[in-house]
Amino acid sequence: MSHLLSVADLGVQGIEEILRLTDSFVEVTERAIPKVPALRGKTVVSLFYEDSTRTRLSFETAAKRLGADTMTFSVGTSSVKKGESLRDTVQTIEAMGVDAIVVRHASAGVPWQIARWASSVIVNAGDGWHEHPTQALLDCYTIRQRLGSLQGRRIAIVGDIKHSRVARSDVLAFTMLGAEVVLVAPPTLLPPSLEGWPVTVEHDLDQTLSKVDVVYLLRMQLERQREALLPSLREYTARYGLTPRRAEHLGPDAIVMHPGPMNRGVEIAAEVADLPNAVMVDQVRNGVAVRMAVLFQLLGSGTQLEGVDRG
Ligand code: NCD
């Protein structure tokens, strides 16, 4: 693996390898000093053209825990504001001597474009509506941790699927690992065509909840919606929000997931987000170990570490 651009490129084997490696890094993150020198001397830069809290901090924490140096590029305070092109920005960053560029951009395909120009390793941290591979990996890891395996599990992804890169990467990863995925959304929030998507569709959340092992809620991506796709957020919540009453339909072992940022009171009620079977905090915690595994896999070739088994 020379870059991480898409879940599709990884294949089942690639996903399994990273999840195995993640086990070792979970162990590292639980140590009193949660650091290993695996990437000492390497530099990882985050190039974020879109807002982010957890993904950027998670990659930076992961890089630091592997002993790498980090640089952060925030578009709002950069020369992009002065009209610098993406290509010139990438060239400038590379000239400083970096080993990996973690990129998030509002346009689909930008990480692939950068991979053609750059000689560093590129990691896709979210491109438009398209893909968010490390989110899918940490979601798979979290489901396994709670439920043992994804094989034969039923997973409902609920909400603004049309605009969600998380949904696209998750559908690929979950089904590759043997889960069945059902999408639950109003027709206006589904992609115009689901041809080739290995999923079924339901419009009634109440009926679906009692039959699933995982309910995965998505934020309404209002910043990407160009037209009125819903009568109102209140009506959305009334039919598709995970309210305390609806959450009672869930089986005792079923888990509730969300990639964050949550809009409490819209797609998920505040009380439901704090239930013991809501695993959002685990998702964030596992995200650091998964990203350590990804960076180690991409940059740590030849590095042998005691207690870190490449699987
Ligand atoms: C998501 C994203 O930006 O794709 N968040 C994340 O990375 N955890 C989802 C969102 O913004 O709703």
JSON list of N, CA, C and O and ligand atoms in Angstrom, two decimals, residues 48 50-56 104 125-128 131-132 134-135 138-139 163-167 216-221 223-224 258-263 267 283-284 291, ligand 1:
[
{"chain": "A", "resi": 48, "resn": "PHE", "atom": "N", "xyz": [-5.83, 20.54, 5.50]},
{"chain": "A", "resi": 48, "resn": "PHE", "atom": "CA", "xyz": [-7.28, 20.48, 5.64]},
{"chain": "A", "resi": 48, "resn": "PHE", "atom": "C", "xyz": [-7.94, 21.71, 5.02]},
{"chain": "A", "resi": 48, "resn": "PHE", "atom": "O", "xyz": [-7.84, 22.81, 5.54]},
{"chain": "A", "resi": 50, "resn": "GLU", "atom": "N", "xyz": [-11.16, 21.73, 4.65]},
{"chain": "A", "resi": 50, "resn": "GLU", "atom": "CA", "xyz": [-12.52, 21.75, 5.21]},
{"chain": "A", "resi": 50, "resn": "GLU", "atom": "C", "xyz": [-12.39, 21.65, 6.72]},
{"chain": "A", "resi": 50, "resn": "GLU", "atom": "O", "xyz": [-11.41, 21.13, 7.23]},
{"chain": "A", "resi": 51, "resn": "ASP", "atom": "N", "xyz": [-13.43, 22.09, 7.42]},
{"chain": "A", "resi": 51, "resn": "ASP", "atom": "CA", "xyz": [-13.41, 22.07, 8.88]},
{"chain": "A", "resi": 51, "resn": "ASP", "atom": "C", "xyz": [-13.31, 20.65, 9.42]},
{"chain": "A", "resi": 51, "resn": "ASP", "atom": "O", "xyz": [-13.81, 19.72, 8.79]},
{"chain": "A", "resi": 52, "resn": "SER", "atom": "N", "xyz": [-12.69, 20.54, 10.56]},
{"chain": "A", "resi": 52, "resn": "SER", "atom": "CA", "xyz": [-12.59, 19.22, 11.20]},
{"chain": "A", "resi": 52, "resn": "SER", "atom": "C", "xyz": [-12.19, 19.41, 12.64]},
{"chain": "A", "resi": 52, "resn": "SER", "atom": "O", "xyz": [-11.41, 20.30, 12.96]},
{"chain": "A", "resi": 53, "resn": "THR", "atom": "N", "xyz": [-12.75, 18.58, 13.51]},
{"chain": "A", "resi": 53, "resn": "THR", "atom": "CA", "xyz": [-12.27, 18.54, 14.89]},
{"chain": "A", "resi": 53, "resn": "THR", "atom": "C", "xyz": [-11.55, 17.21, 15.08]},
{"chain": "A", "resi": 53, "resn": "THR", "atom": "O", "xyz": [-10.35, 17.14, 15.23]},
{"chain": "A", "resi": 54, "resn": "ARG", "atom": "N", "xyz": [-12.36, 16.12, 15.02]},
{"chain": "A", "resi": 54, "resn": "ARG", "atom": "CA", "xyz": [-11.77, 14.84, 15.44]},
{"chain": "A", "resi": 54, "resn": "ARG", "atom": "C", "xyz": [-10.80, 14.24, 14.43]},
{"chain": "A", "resi": 54, "resn": "ARG", "atom": "O", "xyz": [-9.78, 13.69, 14.83]},
{"chain": "A", "resi": 55, "resn": "THR", "atom": "N", "xyz": [-11.09, 14.36, 13.14]},
{"chain": "A", "resi": 55, "resn": "THR", "atom": "CA", "xyz": [-10.21, 13.68, 12.18]},
{"chain": "A", "resi": 55, "resn": "THR", "atom": "C", "xyz": [-8.81, 14.30, 12.21]},
{"chain": "A", "resi": 55, "resn": "THR", "atom": "O", "xyz": [-7.80, 13.60, 12.25]},
{"chain": "A", "resi": 56, "resn": "ARG", "atom": "N", "xyz": [-8.73, 15.63, 12.22]},
{"chain": "A", "resi": 56, "resn": "ARG", "atom": "CA", "xyz": [-7.41, 16.28, 12.21]},
{"chain": "A", "resi": 56, "resn": "ARG", "atom": "C", "xyz": [-6.66, 16.00, 13.51]},
{"chain": "A", "resi": 56, "resn": "ARG", "atom": "O", "xyz": [-5.49, 15.58, 13.50]},
{"chain": "A", "resi": 104, "resn": "ARG", "atom": "N", "xyz": [-7.85, 16.66, 3.47]},
{"chain": "A", "resi": 104, "resn": "ARG", "atom": "CA", "xyz": [-9.32, 16.75, 3.43]},
{"chain": "A", "resi": 104, "resn": "ARG", "atom": "C", "xyz": [-9.69, 17.90, 2.50]},
{"chain": "A", "resi": 104, "resn": "ARG", "atom": "O", "xyz": [-9.11, 18.99, 2.61]},
{"chain": "A", "resi": 125, "resn": "ALA", "atom": "N", "xyz": [-8.43, 12.01, 4.05]},
{"chain": "A", "resi": 125, "resn": "ALA", "atom": "CA", "xyz": [-9.16, 12.25, 5.32]},
{"chain": "A", "resi": 125, "resn": "ALA", "atom": "C", "xyz": [-10.56, 12.79, 5.02]},
{"chain": "A", "resi": 125, "resn": "ALA", "atom": "O", "xyz": [-11.17, 13.45, 5.87]},
{"chain": "A", "resi": 126, "resn": "GLY", "atom": "N", "xyz": [-11.06, 12.50, 3.82]},
{"chain": "A", "resi": 126, "resn": "GLY", "atom": "CA", "xyz": [-12.41, 12.94, 3.43]},
{"chain": "A", "resi": 126, "resn": "GLY", "atom": "C", "xyz": [-12.35, 13.80, 2.19]},
{"chain": "A", "resi": 126, "resn": "GLY", "atom": "O", "xyz": [-11.76, 14.87, 2.22]},
{"chain": "A", "resi": 127, "resn": "ASP", "atom": "N", "xyz": [-12.93, 13.31, 1.08]},
{"chain": "A", "resi": 127, "resn": "ASP", "atom": "CA", "xyz": [-12.99, 14.12, -0.15]},
{"chain": "A", "resi": 127, "resn": "ASP", "atom": "C", "xyz": [-14.44, 14.28, -0.58]},
{"chain": "A", "resi": 127, "resn": "ASP", "atom": "O", "xyz": [-15.08, 13.35, -1.06]},
{"chain": "A", "resi": 128, "resn": "GLY", "atom": "N", "xyz": [-14.96, 15.47, -0.40]},
{"chain": "A", "resi": 128, "resn": "GLY", "atom": "CA", "xyz": [-16.34, 15.79, -0.79]},
{"chain": "A", "resi": 128, "resn": "GLY", "atom": "C", "xyz": [-17.33, 14.77, -0.25]},
{"chain": "A", "resi": 128, "resn": "GLY", "atom": "O", "xyz": [-17.27, 14.41, 0.92]},
{"chain": "A", "resi": 131, "resn": "GLU", "atom": "N", "xyz": [-15.36, 9.72, -0.21]},
{"chain": "A", "resi": 131, "resn": "GLU", "atom": "CA", "xyz": [-14.82, 8.65, 0.66]},
{"chain": "A", "resi": 131, "resn": "GLU", "atom": "C", "xyz": [-14.18, 9.21, 1.92]},
{"chain": "A", "resi": 131, "resn": "GLU", "atom": "O", "xyz": [-13.72, 10.36, 1.94]},
{"chain": "A", "resi": 132, "resn": "HIS", "atom": "N", "xyz": [-14.13, 8.39, 2.93]},
{"chain": "A", "resi": 132, "resn": "HIS", "atom": "CA", "xyz": [-13.49, 8.75, 4.20]},
{"chain": "A", "resi": 132, "resn": "HIS", "atom": "C", "xyz": [-12.98, 7.42, 4.79]},
{"chain": "A", "resi": 132, "resn": "HIS", "atom": "O", "xyz": [-13.54, 6.90, 5.75]},
{"chain": "A", "resi": 134, "resn": "THR", "atom": "N", "xyz": [-10.48, 6.19, 6.61]},
{"chain": "A", "resi": 134, "resn": "THR", "atom": "CA", "xyz": [-10.08, 5.89, 8.00]},
{"chain": "A", "resi": 134, "resn": "THR", "atom": "C", "xyz": [-11.30, 5.87, 8.94]},
{"chain": "A", "resi": 134, "resn": "THR", "atom": "O", "xyz": [-11.30, 5.17, 9.95]},
{"chain": "A", "resi": 135, "resn": "GLN", "atom": "N", "xyz": [-12.35, 6.63, 8.58]},
{"chain": "A", "resi": 135, "resn": "GLN", "atom": "CA", "xyz": [-13.58, 6.56, 9.38]},
{"chain": "A", "resi": 135, "resn": "GLN", "atom": "C", "xyz": [-14.17, 5.15, 9.27]},
{"chain": "A", "resi": 135, "resn": "GLN", "atom": "O", "xyz": [-14.59, 4.56, 10.27]},
{"chain": "A", "resi": 138, "resn": "LEU", "atom": "N", "xyz": [-12.13, 2.70, 11.41]},
{"chain": "A", "resi": 138, "resn": "LEU", "atom": "CA", "xyz": [-12.36, 2.81, 12.87]},
{"chain": "A", "resi": 138, "resn": "LEU", "atom": "C", "xyz": [-13.77, 2.34, 13.22]},
{"chain": "A", "resi": 138, "resn": "LEU", "atom": "O", "xyz": [-13.99, 1.79, 14.32]},
{"chain": "A", "resi": 139, "resn": "ASP", "atom": "N", "xyz": [-14.71, 2.50, 12.29]},
{"chain": "A", "resi": 139, "resn": "ASP", "atom": "CA", "xyz": [-16.06, 2.00, 12.54]},
{"chain": "A", "resi": 139, "resn": "ASP", "atom": "C", "xyz": [-16.06, 0.47, 12.56]},
{"chain": "A", "resi": 139, "resn": "ASP", "atom": "O", "xyz": [-16.69, -0.15, 13.42]},
{"chain": "A", "resi": 163, "resn": "HIS", "atom": "N", "xyz": [-25.27, 12.95, 0.78]},
{"chain": "A", "resi": 163, "resn": "HIS", "atom": "CA", "xyz": [-24.10, 13.84, 0.87]},
{"chain": "A", "resi": 163, "resn": "HIS", "atom": "C", "xyz": [-22.98, 13.27, 1.74]},
{"chain": "A", "resi": 163, "resn": "HIS", "atom": "O", "xyz": [-22.08, 14.01, 2.11]},
{"chain": "A", "resi": 164, "resn": "SER", "atom": "N", "xyz": [-23.07, 11.99, 2.10]},
{"chain": "A", "resi": 164, "resn": "SER", "atom": "CA", "xyz": [-22.16, 11.48, 3.12]},
{"chain": "A", "resi": 164, "resn": "SER", "atom": "C", "xyz": [-21.03, 10.61, 2.57]},
{"chain": "A", "resi": 164, "resn": "SER", "atom": "O", "xyz": [-21.26, 9.51, 2.07]},
{"chain": "A", "resi": 165, "resn": "ARG", "atom": "N", "xyz": [-19.81, 11.09, 2.73]},
{"chain": "A", "resi": 165, "resn": "ARG", "atom": "CA", "xyz": [-18.64, 10.27, 2.37]},
{"chain": "A", "resi": 165, "resn": "ARG", "atom": "C", "xyz": [-18.47, 9.13, 3.37]},
{"chain": "A", "resi": 165, "resn": "ARG", "atom": "O", "xyz": [-17.95, 8.07, 3.04]},
{"chain": "A", "resi": 166, "resn": "VAL", "atom": "N", "xyz": [-18.92, 9.38, 4.62]},
{"chain": "A", "resi": 166, "resn": "VAL", "atom": "CA", "xyz": [-18.83, 8.32, 5.64]},
{"chain": "A", "resi": 166, "resn": "VAL", "atom": "C", "xyz": [-19.70, 7.14, 5.20]},
{"chain": "A", "resi": 166, "resn": "VAL", "atom": "O", "xyz": [-19.27, 5.99, 5.25]},
{"chain": "A", "resi": 167, "resn": "ALA", "atom": "N", "xyz": [-20.93, 7.42, 4.73]},
{"chain": "A", "resi": 167, "resn": "ALA", "atom": "CA", "xyz": [-21.81, 6.33, 4.30]},
{"chain": "A", "resi": 167, "resn": "ALA", "atom": "C", "xyz": [-21.18, 5.55, 3.16]},
{"chain": "A", "resi": 167, "resn": "ALA", "atom": "O", "xyz": [-21.19, 4.32, 3.16]},
{"chain": "A", "resi": 216, "resn": "TYR", "atom": "N", "xyz": [-26.48, 3.31, 12.67]},
{"chain": "A", "resi": 216, "resn": "TYR", "atom": "CA", "xyz": [-25.42, 4.29, 12.41]},
{"chain": "A", "resi": 216, "resn": "TYR", "atom": "C", "xyz": [-26.09, 5.57, 11.91]},
{"chain": "A", "resi": 216, "resn": "TYR", "atom": "O", "xyz": [-26.66, 5.61, 10.82]},
{"chain": "A", "resi": 217, "resn": "LEU", "atom": "N", "xyz": [-26.02, 6.61, 12.72]},
{"chain": "A", "resi": 217, "resn": "LEU", "atom": "CA", "xyz": [-26.72, 7.86, 12.39]},
{"chain": "A", "resi": 217, "resn": "LEU", "atom": "C", "xyz": [-25.77, 8.84, 11.71]},
{"chain": "A", "resi": 217, "resn": "LEU", "atom": "O", "xyz": [-24.59, 8.91, 12.06]},
{"chain": "A", "resi": 218, "resn": "LEU", "atom": "N", "xyz": [-26.32, 9.61, 10.78]},
{"chain": "A", "resi": 218, "resn": "LEU", "atom": "CA", "xyz": [-25.49, 10.60, 10.08]},
{"chain": "A", "resi": 218, "resn": "LEU", "atom": "C", "xyz": [-26.02, 12.01, 10.36]},
{"chain": "A", "resi": 218, "resn": "LEU", "atom": "O", "xyz": [-27.22, 12.20, 10.54]},
{"chain": "A", "resi": 219, "resn": "ARG", "atom": "N", "xyz": [-25.09, 12.94, 10.34]},
{"chain": "A", "resi": 219, "resn": "ARG", "atom": "CA", "xyz": [-25.46, 14.35, 10.48]},
{"chain": "A", "resi": 219, "resn": "ARG", "atom": "C", "xyz": [-26.09, 14.84, 9.17]},
{"chain": "A", "resi": 219, "resn": "ARG", "atom": "O", "xyz": [-25.69, 14.41, 8.09]},
{"chain": "A", "resi": 220, "resn": "MET", "atom": "N", "xyz": [-27.06, 15.74, 9.31]},
{"chain": "A", "resi": 220, "resn": "MET", "atom": "CA", "xyz": [-27.62, 16.39, 8.14]},
{"chain": "A", "resi": 220, "resn": "MET", "atom": "C", "xyz": [-26.56, 17.33, 7.59]},
{"chain": "A", "resi": 220, "resn": "MET", "atom": "O", "xyz": [-26.13, 18.26, 8.27]},
{"chain": "A", "resi": 221, "resn": "GLN", "atom": "N", "xyz": [-26.08, 17.06, 6.36]},
{"chain": "A", "resi": 221, "resn": "GLN", "atom": "CA", "xyz": [-24.95, 17.85, 5.81]},
{"chain": "A", "resi": 221, "resn": "GLN", "atom": "C", "xyz": [-25.50, 19.12, 5.15]},
{"chain": "A", "resi": 221, "resn": "GLN", "atom": "O", "xyz": [-25.43, 19.29, 3.93]},
{"chain": "A", "resi": 223, "resn": "GLU", "atom": "N", "xyz": [-24.45, 22.02, 4.88]},
{"chain": "A", "resi": 223, "resn": "GLU", "atom": "CA", "xyz": [-23.51, 22.82, 4.08]},
{"chain": "A", "resi": 223, "resn": "GLU", "atom": "C", "xyz": [-23.38, 22.30, 2.66]},
{"chain": "A", "resi": 223, "resn": "GLU", "atom": "O", "xyz": [-22.87, 22.99, 1.78]},
{"chain": "A", "resi": 224, "resn": "ARG", "atom": "N", "xyz": [-23.82, 21.05, 2.42]},
{"chain": "A", "resi": 224, "resn": "ARG", "atom": "CA", "xyz": [-23.71, 20.49, 1.07]},
{"chain": "A", "resi": 224, "resn": "ARG", "atom": "C", "xyz": [-25.06, 20.49, 0.33]},
{"chain": "A", "resi": 224, "resn": "ARG", "atom": "O", "xyz": [-25.14, 20.12, -0.82]},
{"chain": "A", "resi": 258, "resn": "HIS", "atom": "N", "xyz": [-22.20, 7.05, 15.51]},
{"chain": "A", "resi": 258, "resn": "HIS", "atom": "CA", "xyz": [-22.30, 8.35, 14.81]},
{"chain": "A", "resi": 258, "resn": "HIS", "atom": "C", "xyz": [-20.86, 8.80, 14.56]},
{"chain": "A", "resi": 258, "resn": "HIS", "atom": "O", "xyz": [-20.02, 8.67, 15.46]},
{"chain": "A", "resi": 259, "resn": "PRO", "atom": "N", "xyz": [-20.56, 9.33, 13.36]},
{"chain": "A", "resi": 259, "resn": "PRO", "atom": "CA", "xyz": [-19.16, 9.72, 13.11]},
{"chain": "A", "resi": 259, "resn": "PRO", "atom": "C", "xyz": [-18.78, 11.03, 13.81]},
{"chain": "A", "resi": 259, "resn": "PRO", "atom": "O", "xyz": [-17.59, 11.34, 13.89]},
{"chain": "A", "resi": 260, "resn": "GLY", "atom": "N", "xyz": [-19.78, 11.79, 14.28]},
{"chain": "A", "resi": 260, "resn": "GLY", "atom": "CA", "xyz": [-19.52, 13.11, 14.81]},
{"chain": "A", "resi": 260, "resn": "GLY", "atom": "C", "xyz": [-19.22, 14.06, 13.64]},
{"chain": "A", "resi": 260, "resn": "GLY", "atom": "O", "xyz": [-18.78, 13.60, 12.60]},
{"chain": "A", "resi": 261, "resn": "PRO", "atom": "N", "xyz": [-19.46, 15.33, 13.77]},
{"chain": "A", "resi": 261, "resn": "PRO", "atom": "CA", "xyz": [-20.09, 15.99, 14.91]},
{"chain": "A", "resi": 261, "resn": "PRO", "atom": "C", "xyz": [-21.59, 15.70, 14.96]},
{"chain": "A", "resi": 261, "resn": "PRO", "atom": "O", "xyz": [-22.26, 15.69, 13.95]},
{"chain": "A", "resi": 262, "resn": "MET", "atom": "N", "xyz": [-22.09, 15.43, 16.20]},
{"chain": "A", "resi": 262, "resn": "MET", "atom": "CA", "xyz": [-23.52, 15.15, 16.37]},
{"chain": "A", "resi": 262, "resn": "MET", "atom": "C", "xyz": [-24.30, 16.45, 16.46]},
{"chain": "A", "resi": 262, "resn": "MET", "atom": "O", "xyz": [-23.81, 17.41, 17.03]},
{"chain": "A", "resi": 263, "resn": "ASN", "atom": "N", "xyz": [-25.50, 16.43, 15.93]},
{"chain": "A", "resi": 263, "resn": "ASN", "atom": "CA", "xyz": [-26.44, 17.51, 16.23]},
{"chain": "A", "resi": 263, "resn": "ASN", "atom": "C", "xyz": [-27.49, 16.92, 17.16]},
{"chain": "A", "resi": 263, "resn": "ASN", "atom": "O", "xyz": [-28.49, 16.33, 16.71]},
{"chain": "A", "resi": 267, "resn": "GLU", "atom": "N", "xyz": [-30.67, 14.43, 14.60]},
{"chain": "A", "resi": 267, "resn": "GLU", "atom": "CA", "xyz": [-30.64, 13.01, 14.21]},
{"chain": "A", "resi": 267, "resn": "GLU", "atom": "C", "xyz": [-30.60, 12.08, 15.43]},
{"chain": "A", "resi": 267, "resn": "GLU", "atom": "O", "xyz": [-30.90, 10.89, 15.33]},
{"chain": "A", "resi": 283, "resn": "GLN", "atom": "N", "xyz": [-15.55, 5.14, 19.29]},
{"chain": "A", "resi": 283, "resn": "GLN", "atom": "CA", "xyz": [-15.17, 5.42, 17.90]},
{"chain": "A", "resi": 283, "resn": "GLN", "atom": "C", "xyz": [-13.99, 6.40, 17.87]},
{"chain": "A", "resi": 283, "resn": "GLN", "atom": "O", "xyz": [-13.02, 6.19, 17.15]},
{"chain": "A", "resi": 284, "resn": "VAL", "atom": "N", "xyz": [-14.09, 7.46, 18.67]},
{"chain": "A", "resi": 284, "resn": "VAL", "atom": "CA", "xyz": [-13.03, 8.46, 18.68]},
{"chain": "A", "resi": 284, "resn": "VAL", "atom": "C", "xyz": [-11.73, 7.86, 19.24]},
{"chain": "A", "resi": 284, "resn": "VAL", "atom": "O", "xyz": [-10.65, 8.03, 18.68]},
{"chain": "A", "resi": 291, "resn": "ARG", "atom": "N", "xyz": [-5.53, 5.10, 13.08]},
{"chain": "A", "resi": 291, "resn": "ARG", "atom": "CA", "xyz": [-4.68, 6.00, 12.26]},
{"chain": "A", "resi": 291, "resn": "ARG", "atom": "C", "xyz": [-3.20, 5.75, 12.53]},
{"chain": "A", "resi": 291, "resn": "ARG", "atom": "O", "xyz": [-2.37, 5.93, 11.64]},
{"chain": "B", "resi": 1, "resn": "NCD", "atom": "C1", "xyz": [-17.64, 13.52, 9.15]},
{"chain": "B", "resi": 1, "resn": "NCD", "atom": "C2", "xyz": [-16.95, 14.13, 7.97]},
{"chain": "B", "resi": 1, "resn": "NCD", "atom": "O1", "xyz": [-16.43, 15.23, 8.01]},
{"chain": "B", "resi": 1, "resn": "NCD", "atom": "O2", "xyz": [-16.94, 13.42, 6.97]},
{"chain": "B", "resi": 1, "resn": "NCD", "atom": "N1", "xyz": [-17.05, 13.61, 10.35]},
{"chain": "B", "resi": 1, "resn": "NCD", "atom": "C3", "xyz": [-15.89, 12.93, 10.66]},
{"chain": "B", "resi": 1, "resn": "NCD", "atom": "O3", "xyz": [-14.92, 12.96, 9.93]},
{"chain": "B", "resi": 1, "resn": "NCD", "atom": "N2", "xyz": [-15.87, 12.22, 11.78]},
{"chain": "B", "resi": 1, "resn": "NCD", "atom": "C4", "xyz": [-19.10, 13.58, 9.09]},
{"chain": "B", "resi": 1, "resn": "NCD", "atom": "C5", "xyz": [-19.80, 14.91, 9.19]},
{"chain": "B", "resi": 1, "resn": "NCD", "atom": "O4", "xyz": [-19.22, 15.97, 9.00]},
{"chain": "B", "resi": 1, "resn": "NCD", "atom": "O5", "xyz": [-21.00, 14.86, 9.43]}
]
